Short mmCIF file of C-alpha atoms and ligand atoms in Angstrom, two decimals:
data_model
loop_
_atom_site.label_atom_id
_atom_site.label_comp_id
_atom_site.label_asym_id
_atom_site.label_seq_id
_atom_site.Cartn_x
_atom_site.Cartn_y
_atom_site.Cartn_z
CA UNK R 265 -0.05 -0.16 0.06
CA UNK R 266 1.08 3.57 -0.70
CA UNK R 267 2.40 5.22 2.12
CA UNK R 268 0.48 8.34 3.32
CA UNK R 269 2.22 11.93 3.30
CA UNK R 270 2.34 13.35 6.67
CA UNK R 271 0.45 15.92 8.19
CA UNK R 272 3.38 18.56 7.62
CA UNK R 273 3.55 17.65 3.88
CA UNK R 274 0.12 17.82 3.55
CA UNK R 275 0.08 21.35 5.08
CA UNK R 276 2.53 22.42 2.49
CA UNK R 277 0.88 20.91 -0.39
CA UNK R 278 -2.22 22.49 0.60
CA UNK R 279 -0.52 25.89 0.50
CA UNK R 280 1.18 25.68 -2.30
CA UNK R 281 -1.85 24.70 -4.51
CA UNK R 282 -4.10 27.45 -2.65
CA UNK R 283 -6.15 25.43 -0.39
CA UNK R 284 -5.46 26.28 3.35
CA UNK R 285 -3.32 29.32 4.16
CA UNK R 286 -1.57 29.89 8.12
CA UNK R 287 -4.15 32.99 9.12
CA UNK R 288 -1.86 35.97 9.13
CA UNK R 289 1.22 34.43 7.70
CA UNK R 290 2.85 38.11 7.03
CA UNK R 291 2.70 38.65 10.71
CA UNK R 292 4.67 35.47 11.31
CA UNK R 293 1.61 33.61 11.73
CA UNK R 294 -1.21 32.57 14.53
CA UNK R 295 -1.28 29.42 15.80
CA UNK R 296 -4.44 27.25 15.46
CA UNK R 297 -6.09 29.74 12.91
CA UNK R 298 -6.34 28.70 9.43
CA UNK R 299 -7.60 30.72 5.93
CA UNK R 300 -9.02 28.87 3.23
CA UNK R 301 -7.54 29.68 -0.22
CA UNK R 302 -9.47 29.76 -3.94
CA UNK R 303 -9.45 25.77 -4.12
CA UNK R 304 -10.38 25.20 -0.32
CA UNK R 305 -12.95 27.56 0.03
CA UNK R 306 -14.84 25.46 -2.81
CA UNK R 307 -13.66 22.44 -1.37
CA UNK R 308 -14.76 23.06 1.99
CA UNK R 309 -18.18 24.83 0.78
CA UNK R 310 -19.34 21.37 -1.48
CA UNK R 311 -18.39 19.22 1.97
CA UNK R 312 -20.86 21.60 3.68
CA UNK R 313 -23.42 21.33 1.04
CA UNK R 314 -23.29 17.50 0.72
CA UNK R 315 -23.71 17.13 4.76
CA UNK R 316 -27.02 19.88 4.36
CA UNK R 317 -28.02 18.15 1.29
CA UNK R 318 -27.88 14.83 2.65
CA UNK R 319 -29.22 15.02 5.97
CA UNK R 320 -31.15 18.28 5.94
CA UNK R 321 -32.65 18.41 2.38
CA UNK R 322 -33.13 14.87 1.88
CA UNK R 323 -35.24 14.07 5.15
CA UNK R 324 -38.65 15.11 6.00
CA UNK R 325 -37.86 15.22 9.51
CA UNK R 326 -34.63 17.49 9.86
CA UNK R 327 -34.85 21.58 9.78
CA UNK R 328 -32.09 23.69 9.41
CA UNK R 329 -31.18 27.19 11.50
CA UNK R 330 -28.77 29.35 11.05
CA UNK R 331 -27.75 30.91 14.98
CA UNK R 332 -25.19 33.44 16.23
CA UNK R 333 -21.70 32.93 17.33
CA UNK R 334 -22.10 35.00 20.38
CA UNK R 335 -25.41 34.69 22.69
CA UNK R 336 -26.65 35.56 26.16
CA UNK R 337 -24.11 34.26 28.52
CA UNK R 338 -26.65 32.24 31.02
CA UNK R 339 -26.55 29.67 27.62
CA UNK R 340 -23.03 28.56 28.69
CA UNK R 341 -23.96 28.64 32.69
CA UNK R 342 -27.00 26.30 31.45
CA UNK R 343 -25.00 23.86 29.36
CA UNK R 344 -22.45 23.57 31.73
CA UNK R 345 -19.60 24.92 29.80
CA UNK R 346 -18.71 27.73 32.15
CA UNK R 347 -18.08 25.42 35.17
CA UNK R 348 -17.05 22.23 33.04
CA UNK R 349 -15.54 23.04 29.44
CA UNK R 350 -12.24 22.78 30.99
CA UNK R 351 -8.86 21.45 29.93
CA UNK R 352 -5.97 20.36 32.39
CA UNK R 353 -2.85 22.11 31.58
CA UNK R 354 0.83 20.26 31.55
CA UNK R 355 3.92 21.55 30.84
CA UNK R 356 7.00 19.48 30.10
CA UNK R 357 10.11 20.78 32.05
CA UNK R 358 12.40 19.54 29.44
CA UNK R 359 10.96 20.28 25.80
CA UNK R 360 8.85 23.34 27.48
CA UNK R 361 5.65 22.59 25.26
CA UNK R 362 2.27 22.73 26.50
CA UNK R 363 -0.29 19.66 26.64
CA UNK R 364 -3.92 19.17 27.39
CA UNK R 365 -4.92 16.82 29.65
CA UNK R 366 -8.67 15.72 30.08
CA UNK R 367 -8.50 14.98 33.72
CA UNK R 368 -5.49 15.84 36.70
CA UNK R 369 -4.32 12.22 36.42
CA UNK R 370 -0.87 13.20 35.49
CA UNK R 371 1.04 12.67 32.03
CA UNK R 372 4.17 11.85 30.27
CA UNK R 373 5.66 14.07 27.57
CA UNK R 374 4.55 12.72 24.12
CA UNK R 375 8.28 13.81 22.54
CA UNK R 376 10.78 13.18 25.66
CA UNK R 377 8.30 10.96 28.21
CA UNK R 378 9.21 12.96 30.86
CA UNK R 379 6.70 13.40 33.50
CA UNK R 380 4.91 16.66 32.87
CA UNK R 381 4.20 19.49 35.52
CA UNK R 382 0.52 20.14 35.99
CA UNK R 383 -0.14 24.12 35.23
CA UNK R 384 -3.28 24.02 36.18
CA UNK R 385 -6.60 23.87 34.23
CA UNK R 386 -8.24 26.23 31.53
CA UNK R 387 -12.00 27.05 30.54
CA UNK R 388 -11.40 26.65 26.45
CA UNK R 389 -14.47 29.34 25.79
CA UNK R 390 -13.05 32.56 24.13
CA UNK R 391 -14.75 35.49 25.92
CA UNK R 392 -15.89 39.07 24.79
CA UNK R 393 -17.46 42.38 26.00
CA UNK R 394 -20.28 43.14 24.32
CA UNK R 395 -21.51 46.98 24.43
CA UNK R 396 -18.65 48.66 25.32
CA UNK R 397 -18.80 47.91 29.38
CA UNK R 398 -15.86 46.24 30.61
CA UNK R 399 -17.08 43.16 32.53
CA UNK R 400 -20.02 42.59 30.10
CA UNK R 401 -18.47 39.19 29.62
CA UNK R 402 -19.95 36.78 26.59
CA UNK R 403 -18.81 33.85 25.03
CA UNK R 404 -17.90 32.73 21.51
CA UNK R 405 -19.87 29.51 21.45
CA UNK R 406 -17.73 26.50 21.55
CA UNK R 407 -20.31 24.27 19.72
CA UNK R 408 -22.99 25.02 17.75
CA UNK R 409 -25.51 22.67 19.61
CA UNK R 410 -26.60 25.18 22.27
CA UNK R 411 -28.17 27.33 19.77
CA UNK R 412 -30.38 25.18 18.89
CA UNK R 413 -31.35 23.74 22.20
CA UNK R 414 -32.26 27.90 22.74
CA UNK R 415 -34.29 27.92 19.66
CA UNK R 416 -36.16 24.29 20.09
CA UNK R 417 -39.45 25.77 20.66
CA UNK R 418 -39.74 28.23 18.15
CA UNK R 419 -38.54 25.49 15.82
CA UNK R 420 -40.58 23.01 16.50
CA UNK R 421 -43.68 25.74 16.42
CA UNK R 422 -42.99 27.52 12.89
CA UNK R 423 -41.84 24.21 11.00
CA UNK R 424 -45.20 21.95 12.46
CA UNK R 425 -42.77 19.31 13.35
CA UNK R 426 -43.78 16.50 15.57
CA UNK R 427 -41.90 14.25 17.42
CA UNK R 428 -39.44 12.47 16.26
CA UNK R 429 -37.34 14.98 14.22
CA UNK R 430 -34.02 16.89 14.00
CA UNK R 431 -32.36 20.46 14.08
CA UNK R 432 -29.27 21.01 12.33
CA UNK R 433 -27.04 24.36 11.91
CA UNK R 434 -23.63 24.45 10.48
CA UNK R 435 -21.44 27.28 11.39
CA UNK R 436 -18.48 28.78 13.53
CA UNK R 437 -17.38 27.22 16.63
CA UNK R 438 -14.24 28.68 18.64
CA UNK R 439 -12.20 26.72 21.54
CA UNK R 440 -9.02 28.19 23.23
CA UNK R 441 -7.04 25.14 22.71
CA UNK R 442 -3.88 24.58 25.13
CA UNK R 443 -1.69 23.27 22.16
CA UNK R 444 -3.29 23.43 18.69
CA UNK R 445 -1.47 20.97 16.12
CA UNK R 446 -1.80 18.85 13.46
CA UNK R 447 -2.56 21.60 10.68
CA UNK R 448 -6.52 21.69 10.92
CA UNK R 449 -7.13 18.87 12.80
CA UNK R 450 -6.66 20.71 16.23
CA UNK R 451 -7.73 24.68 15.88
CA UNK R 452 -8.93 27.09 17.96
CA UNK R 453 -11.69 28.56 15.03
CA UNK R 454 -12.83 25.74 13.06
CA UNK R 455 -16.28 24.41 11.78
CA UNK R 456 -19.11 22.11 12.78
CA UNK R 457 -22.48 20.69 11.53
CA UNK R 458 -24.54 19.60 14.22
CA UNK R 459 -27.70 18.23 14.34
CA UNK R 460 -30.09 17.61 17.21
CA UNK R 461 -32.36 14.85 16.85
CA UNK R 462 -35.22 14.88 19.46
CA UNK R 463 -37.47 11.88 20.32
CA UNK R 464 -40.11 11.01 22.45
CA UNK R 465 -38.49 9.92 25.76
CA UNK R 466 -41.12 6.83 25.85
CA UNK R 467 -39.36 5.90 21.76
CA UNK R 468 -36.33 5.40 23.14
CA UNK R 469 -35.62 2.01 22.09
CA UNK R 470 -38.01 2.20 19.17
CA UNK R 471 -36.25 3.66 16.06
CA UNK R 472 -38.47 3.06 12.63
CA UNK R 473 -35.55 4.08 10.21
CA UNK R 474 -33.25 0.98 11.72
CA UNK R 475 -34.20 -1.56 8.82
CA UNK R 476 -32.48 0.70 6.88
CA UNK R 477 -29.37 0.64 8.01
CA UNK R 478 -29.32 -2.80 10.17
CA UNK R 479 -27.17 -5.08 7.66
CA UNK R 480 -24.79 -2.63 7.53
CA UNK R 481 -21.17 -3.78 8.51
CA UNK R 482 -18.91 -1.26 9.97
CA UNK R 483 -15.25 -1.66 12.07
CA UNK R 484 -15.94 -0.91 15.61
CA UNK R 485 -13.51 -0.45 18.56
CA UNK R 486 -15.18 -1.04 21.72
CA UNK R 487 -14.15 -0.12 25.49
CA UNK R 488 -13.28 -3.38 26.29
CA UNK R 489 -10.70 -4.14 23.09
CA UNK R 490 -9.51 -0.28 23.77
CA UNK R 491 -8.70 -1.40 27.60
CA UNK R 492 -7.08 -4.83 26.33
CA UNK R 493 -5.54 -2.97 23.35
CA UNK R 494 -6.91 -5.28 20.75
CA UNK R 495 -7.56 -3.72 17.37
CA UNK R 496 -11.26 -2.88 16.21
CA UNK R 497 -13.12 -5.40 14.67
CA UNK R 498 -16.35 -5.84 12.53
CA UNK R 499 -20.00 -5.71 13.36
CA UNK R 500 -23.29 -4.72 12.12
CA UNK R 501 -25.44 -2.38 13.07
CA UNK R 502 -28.23 -5.17 14.44
CA UNK R 503 -25.38 -6.46 16.35
CA UNK R 504 -24.58 -3.27 17.58
CA UNK R 505 -28.20 -3.10 18.89
CA UNK R 506 -29.15 -6.73 19.98
CA UNK R 507 -25.73 -6.62 21.89
CA UNK R 508 -26.97 -3.24 23.56
CA UNK R 509 -23.49 -1.45 22.80
CA UNK R 510 -25.96 1.25 21.21
CA UNK R 511 -29.72 2.31 21.51
CA UNK R 512 -31.44 1.69 18.00
CA UNK R 513 -31.57 5.13 17.73
CA UNK R 514 -28.04 6.01 18.34
CA UNK R 515 -26.92 3.03 15.83
CA UNK R 516 -28.72 4.71 13.16
CA UNK R 517 -27.74 7.98 13.19
CA UNK R 518 -23.78 6.38 13.62
CA UNK R 519 -24.76 4.33 10.44
CA UNK R 520 -25.95 7.27 8.22
CA UNK R 521 -22.68 9.19 9.17
CA UNK R 522 -20.42 6.19 8.58
CA UNK R 523 -22.27 5.47 5.43
CA UNK R 524 -21.77 9.15 4.05
CA UNK R 525 -18.06 8.84 4.29
CA UNK R 526 -17.99 5.76 2.38
CA UNK R 527 -20.28 6.92 -0.20
CA UNK R 528 -17.94 10.16 -0.93
CA UNK R 529 -14.80 7.80 -1.28
CA UNK R 530 -13.30 6.86 2.11
CA UNK R 531 -12.15 3.14 2.16
CA UNK R 532 -13.57 0.99 4.44
CA UNK R 533 -10.19 -0.05 6.22
CA UNK R 534 -9.71 3.54 7.03
CA UNK R 535 -12.96 4.14 9.06
CA UNK R 536 -13.73 2.86 12.60
CA UNK R 537 -16.53 3.72 15.10
CA UNK R 538 -14.98 4.12 18.77
CA UNK R 539 -16.81 3.83 21.54
CA UNK R 540 -16.29 5.98 24.64
CA UNK R 541 -15.08 4.93 27.70
CA UNK R 542 -17.87 5.26 30.77
CA UNK R 543 -15.17 7.82 32.25
CA UNK R 544 -14.62 9.67 29.55
CA UNK R 545 -18.19 10.40 29.04
CA UNK R 546 -19.02 14.64 28.75
CA UNK R 547 -21.40 15.56 31.64
CA UNK R 548 -24.48 15.41 29.38
CA UNK R 549 -24.02 12.51 27.73
CA UNK R 550 -25.02 8.64 28.63
CA UNK R 551 -22.86 7.29 25.70
CA UNK R 552 -21.01 8.59 23.03
CA UNK R 553 -19.01 7.21 19.90
CA UNK R 554 -16.78 8.90 17.67
CA UNK R 555 -16.21 8.23 13.69
CA UNK R 556 -12.19 7.93 13.62
CA UNK R 557 -10.10 8.22 10.34
CA UNK R 558 -6.88 6.56 10.04
CA UNK R 559 -4.87 9.70 9.66
CA UNK R 560 -0.93 9.44 9.06
CA UNK R 561 -0.80 10.58 12.83
CA UNK R 562 -2.72 7.66 13.97
CA UNK R 563 -7.04 7.13 14.26
CA UNK R 564 -8.25 10.22 15.31
CA UNK R 565 -11.99 11.57 15.70
CA UNK R 566 -13.68 12.93 12.78
CA UNK R 567 -16.97 12.99 14.25
CA UNK R 568 -18.59 12.77 17.92
CA UNK R 569 -21.82 11.58 18.38
CA UNK R 570 -23.61 11.41 21.93
CA UNK R 571 -26.86 10.08 23.39
CA UNK R 572 -27.71 13.64 25.01
CA UNK R 573 -30.59 12.51 26.87
CA UNK R 574 -32.85 15.48 28.56
CA UNK R 575 -29.96 17.42 29.73
CA UNK R 576 -30.08 20.38 27.72
CA UNK R 577 -33.62 21.25 27.21
CA UNK R 578 -34.03 20.38 31.11
CA UNK R 579 -31.25 22.69 31.71
CA UNK R 580 -32.82 25.76 29.73
CA UNK R 581 -35.87 25.36 31.45
CA UNK R 582 -34.29 25.39 34.48
CA UNK R 583 -31.95 28.99 33.79
CA UNK R 584 -34.26 30.57 31.62
CA UNK R 585 -37.76 29.74 33.23
CA UNK R 586 -39.52 28.75 29.89
CA UNK R 587 -41.08 25.63 29.49
CA UNK R 588 -39.88 23.85 26.32
CA UNK R 589 -42.22 20.76 26.71
CA UNK R 590 -43.61 19.10 24.31
CA UNK R 591 -47.68 17.94 24.05
CA UNK R 592 -48.07 14.64 23.11
CA UNK R 593 -51.41 14.31 21.85
CA UNK R 594 -51.95 10.33 21.67
CA UNK R 595 -50.75 10.16 25.21
CA UNK R 596 -52.24 13.42 26.20
CA UNK R 597 -49.23 14.70 28.41
CA UNK R 598 -46.62 17.35 28.07
CA UNK R 599 -43.03 15.68 27.58
CA UNK R 600 -39.39 17.07 27.22
CA UNK R 601 -37.93 16.03 24.20
CA UNK R 602 -35.17 13.35 24.40
CA UNK R 603 -32.08 14.24 22.74
CA UNK R 604 -31.31 10.18 21.40
CA UNK R 605 -28.26 11.54 19.46
CA UNK R 606 -26.44 14.46 18.93
CA UNK R 607 -24.32 13.87 15.38
CA UNK R 608 -21.58 16.45 15.75
CA UNK R 609 -19.78 16.70 12.46
CA UNK R 610 -16.36 18.82 12.31
CA UNK R 611 -15.83 20.01 8.71
CA UNK R 612 -12.53 21.31 8.96
CA UNK R 613 -11.59 17.37 10.05
CA UNK R 614 -14.12 16.01 7.07
CA UNK R 615 -11.77 18.20 5.01
CA UNK R 616 -8.74 16.86 6.38
CA UNK R 617 -10.27 13.13 5.79
CA UNK R 618 -11.01 13.80 1.93
CA UNK R 619 -8.46 15.28 0.64
CA UNK R 620 -5.93 12.72 3.03
CA UNK R 621 -8.02 9.94 1.11
CA UNK R 622 -7.67 11.62 -2.16
CA UNK R 623 -3.89 12.32 -2.32
CA UNK R 624 -2.17 10.05 -4.80
CA UNK R 625 1.50 10.60 -5.47
CA UNK R 626 1.25 9.04 -9.20
CA UNK R 627 4.96 8.06 -9.86
CA UNK R 628 3.65 6.86 -13.39
CA UNK R 629 2.53 9.81 -14.36
CA UNK R 630 4.94 12.15 -12.40
CA UNK R 631 2.67 14.05 -10.55
CA UNK R 632 -0.01 14.27 -8.06
CA UNK R 633 -3.23 12.79 -8.55
CA UNK R 634 -6.08 14.44 -6.06
CA UNK R 635 -8.93 11.71 -6.44
CA UNK R 636 -11.89 13.34 -4.87
CA UNK R 637 -15.14 12.52 -5.48
CA UNK R 638 -16.53 14.47 -8.51
CA UNK R 639 -19.29 16.10 -6.13
CA UNK R 640 -16.84 17.40 -3.55
CA UNK R 641 -14.26 18.55 -6.51
CA UNK R 642 -12.93 22.12 -6.15
CA UNK R 643 -13.41 22.54 -10.03
CA UNK R 644 -15.36 20.03 -12.03
CA UNK R 645 -14.30 20.66 -15.49
CA UNK R 646 -11.10 21.67 -17.46
CA UNK R 647 -11.50 23.73 -20.67
CA UNK R 648 -8.64 23.82 -22.69
CA UNK R 649 -7.66 25.05 -26.67
CA UNK R 650 -5.31 22.68 -27.93
CA UNK R 651 -3.53 25.53 -29.17
CA UNK R 652 -3.72 29.16 -28.94
CA UNK R 653 -5.54 29.29 -32.30
CA UNK R 654 -8.22 27.82 -31.12
CA UNK R 655 -8.65 30.32 -27.82
CA UNK R 656 -12.08 32.03 -29.20
CA UNK R 657 -14.06 28.74 -29.37
CA UNK R 658 -12.80 27.26 -26.39
CA UNK R 659 -13.82 30.42 -24.18
CA UNK R 660 -17.36 30.19 -25.96
CA UNK R 661 -17.16 26.48 -24.21
CA UNK R 662 -15.79 27.56 -20.58
CA UNK R 663 -18.49 30.18 -21.00
CA UNK R 664 -21.73 28.12 -21.68
CA UNK R 665 -20.35 25.49 -19.05
CA UNK R 666 -19.41 27.85 -16.08
CA UNK R 667 -23.00 28.79 -15.78
CA UNK R 668 -23.69 25.18 -14.71
CA UNK R 669 -20.33 23.74 -13.48
CA UNK R 670 -17.79 25.36 -11.83
CA UNK R 671 -14.89 25.24 -14.59
CA UNK R 672 -11.35 26.46 -15.39
CA UNK R 673 -10.10 28.00 -18.63
CA UNK R 674 -6.17 26.87 -19.17
CA UNK R 675 -4.16 27.49 -22.12
CA UNK R 676 -0.66 27.70 -21.08
CA UNK R 677 1.60 25.19 -21.41
CA UNK R 678 1.36 21.67 -23.23
CA UNK R 679 -1.93 19.96 -23.01
CA UNK R 680 -0.10 17.15 -20.94
CA UNK R 681 1.23 19.92 -18.60
CA UNK R 682 -2.60 21.25 -18.42
CA UNK R 683 -3.43 17.66 -17.50
CA UNK R 684 -0.77 17.23 -14.58
CA UNK R 685 -2.26 20.67 -12.97
CA UNK R 686 -5.62 19.63 -13.34
CA UNK R 687 -4.94 16.47 -11.59
CA UNK R 688 -2.83 17.85 -8.83
CA UNK R 689 -6.27 20.25 -7.60
CA UNK R 690 -8.65 17.04 -8.46
CA UNK R 691 -10.35 18.20 -11.39
CA UNK R 692 -12.12 15.35 -12.56
CA UNK R 693 -12.70 15.99 -16.44
CA UNK R 694 -10.84 17.91 -18.70
CA UNK R 695 -12.50 19.16 -22.42
CA UNK R 696 -9.82 19.74 -24.96
CA UNK R 697 -11.23 21.42 -28.55
CA UNK R 698 -8.85 20.35 -31.30
CA UNK R 699 -8.97 21.37 -34.82
CA UNK R 700 -11.37 18.65 -35.86
CA UNK R 701 -13.71 20.50 -32.81
CA UNK R 702 -14.16 23.08 -35.51
CA UNK R 703 -15.60 20.41 -38.13
CA UNK R 704 -16.86 17.66 -35.98
CA UNK R 705 -18.46 19.79 -33.56
CA UNK R 706 -16.76 17.42 -31.02
CA UNK R 707 -14.67 17.75 -28.18
CA UNK R 708 -12.78 14.99 -26.07
CA UNK R 709 -13.25 14.67 -22.35
CA UNK R 710 -10.53 12.86 -20.52
CA UNK R 711 -11.29 11.29 -17.10
CA UNK R 712 -8.70 11.89 -14.07
CA UNK R 713 -8.97 8.65 -12.70
CA UNK R 714 -8.17 6.46 -15.76
CA UNK R 715 -6.71 8.87 -18.11
CA UNK R 716 -9.16 7.23 -20.95
CA UNK R 717 -10.33 10.01 -23.38
CA UNK R 718 -14.02 9.74 -24.84
CA UNK R 719 -14.92 12.11 -28.13
CA UNK R 720 -18.31 13.45 -27.28
CA UNK R 721 -20.58 15.89 -29.11
CA UNK R 722 -20.79 19.45 -27.97
CA UNK R 723 -24.47 19.44 -27.94
CA UNK R 724 -24.32 16.99 -25.42
CA UNK R 725 -22.00 17.88 -23.77
CA UNK R 726 -23.73 19.25 -20.33
CA UNK R 727 -25.93 16.13 -19.96
CA UNK R 728 -22.63 13.74 -20.31
CA UNK R 729 -20.85 16.27 -17.61
CA UNK R 730 -24.42 15.90 -15.57
CA UNK R 731 -24.22 12.44 -15.48
CA UNK R 732 -20.60 11.84 -15.25
CA UNK R 733 -20.34 14.16 -11.95
CA UNK R 734 -23.50 12.95 -10.31
CA UNK R 735 -22.61 9.34 -10.63
P1 ATP O 1899 -11.04 16.15 21.26
O1 ATP O 1899 -11.21 15.26 22.16
O2 ATP O 1899 -10.04 16.05 19.73
O3 ATP O 1899 -10.60 17.47 21.78
P2 ATP O 1899 -13.81 16.86 21.24
O4 ATP O 1899 -14.33 15.22 21.79
O5 ATP O 1899 -13.64 17.81 22.20
O6 ATP O 1899 -12.47 16.55 20.70
P3 ATP O 1899 -16.40 17.35 20.52
O7 ATP O 1899 -16.60 18.58 21.73
O8 ATP O 1899 -16.91 15.98 20.40
O9 ATP O 1899 -14.52 17.05 19.94
O10 ATP O 1899 -16.51 18.04 18.95
C1 ATP O 1899 -17.21 17.34 17.75
C2 ATP O 1899 -16.69 17.90 16.69
O11 ATP O 1899 -15.84 18.99 16.11
C3 ATP O 1899 -15.40 16.68 16.55
O12 ATP O 1899 -15.43 15.57 16.01
C4 ATP O 1899 -14.24 17.97 15.61
O13 ATP O 1899 -14.48 16.93 14.38
C5 ATP O 1899 -14.75 18.97 15.84
N1 ATP O 1899 -13.50 19.62 16.70
C6 ATP O 1899 -13.90 19.90 17.84
N2 ATP O 1899 -12.51 20.36 18.47
C7 ATP O 1899 -12.38 20.82 17.22
C8 ATP O 1899 -10.81 21.61 16.93
N3 ATP O 1899 -10.21 22.06 17.95
N4 ATP O 1899 -10.43 21.74 15.82
C9 ATP O 1899 -10.93 21.28 14.97
N5 ATP O 1899 -12.28 20.27 15.00
C10 ATP O 1899 -12.59 20.27 16.30
#
């Protein structure tokens, strides 16, 4: 198997090709902050719109919102973040690096293995002043979830949703990470796509969608396997439910997200579920699983998914003195909805996952081929005139195609060189307009992955591309 490039080399590649830049580089950079460049913004937007399309627009039972990043400070008192969103700071007396710990049990330095010195705790929320009054502290949201909870009642009533239903949101989150590292993996400003899925508490074991996914196989590393230092093993969703590893709702949502990654080209050997240890669970969760990707720096979380029970709505009811109850018409009683699953997806970690999986250093071709799924590719079509003389005709084609597909016009260098440049930024299809095109009104479409070339009538081009890009 081909060796993966390191995270440092990936950061260099992303910079060189205009995917991602270190923020404020001209001032020496700012650790934990990154800016997306011309290709990065396209790839990131495509990833976000795939999530939104699959999990919001294609579903009758999920609606979206777009809330603010600064909210009433009480939101974070009610959610428990003011008291509990803490990391323990450790310093290495030899290397002087700072590391975060989830508890105060003591740690050794990941570099030199010296015993680390505990330096107290840090709340990861960024604070800010709203209205120019000193002491009027508010927080930048450390997750998008809470804005969903505070809007729960308004969304439920205005969209006339009945339980079970979900509310989704995508947007920025901020965490003052003690040691941001591994490029986009652990940054201080990032994006999340989160859903809170509410059910009637009496239906905790009754998920009507489970049939859809029950035969699906996935890799799972259980708490027991982790403690025994064993590798992950394959399991079906049905087995996860019958062995009571996960509730039917939790298993269903994990399966849907796992499948999302497989459908967009992640190989199944690079994906697994990890069960959280009981003592690792956050203050609001009764169970939690991560989806992990096999990065060159190890298996790491790209998605967290907790069963949050009734914790958040109950807390907000208490702190705001506002009822969030739902009237169950059948039972003629009020209930507090139960969050059976909270799929919490980091967009930047999904970005890293897709770009690592796509990266191929093709020695035979002599260039990198970024084999991104066509739905994710930042630029869908490259249009090349064979020689400069044909520029006018090829430009016409570009103008026409770019109304529908994000396209790139390239006339410089040999066609081989242009193909290589297109491969490196993941353009799935390139079209060459040559002298024959003037007569037969056909062009050549070249496939990035197979390098096969097919002659296609110009009049059928849009339809052909639509089929190729959505297959
Ligand atoms: P970790 O243990 O890696 O710090 P976490 O368990 O605190 O992560 P969650 O609170 O579950 O993370 O956040 C949900 C998702 O948000 C994560 O799966 C990840 O994709 C994303 N995320 C969290 N923190 C960061 C970060 N600092 N940089 C980039 N993405 C992040």
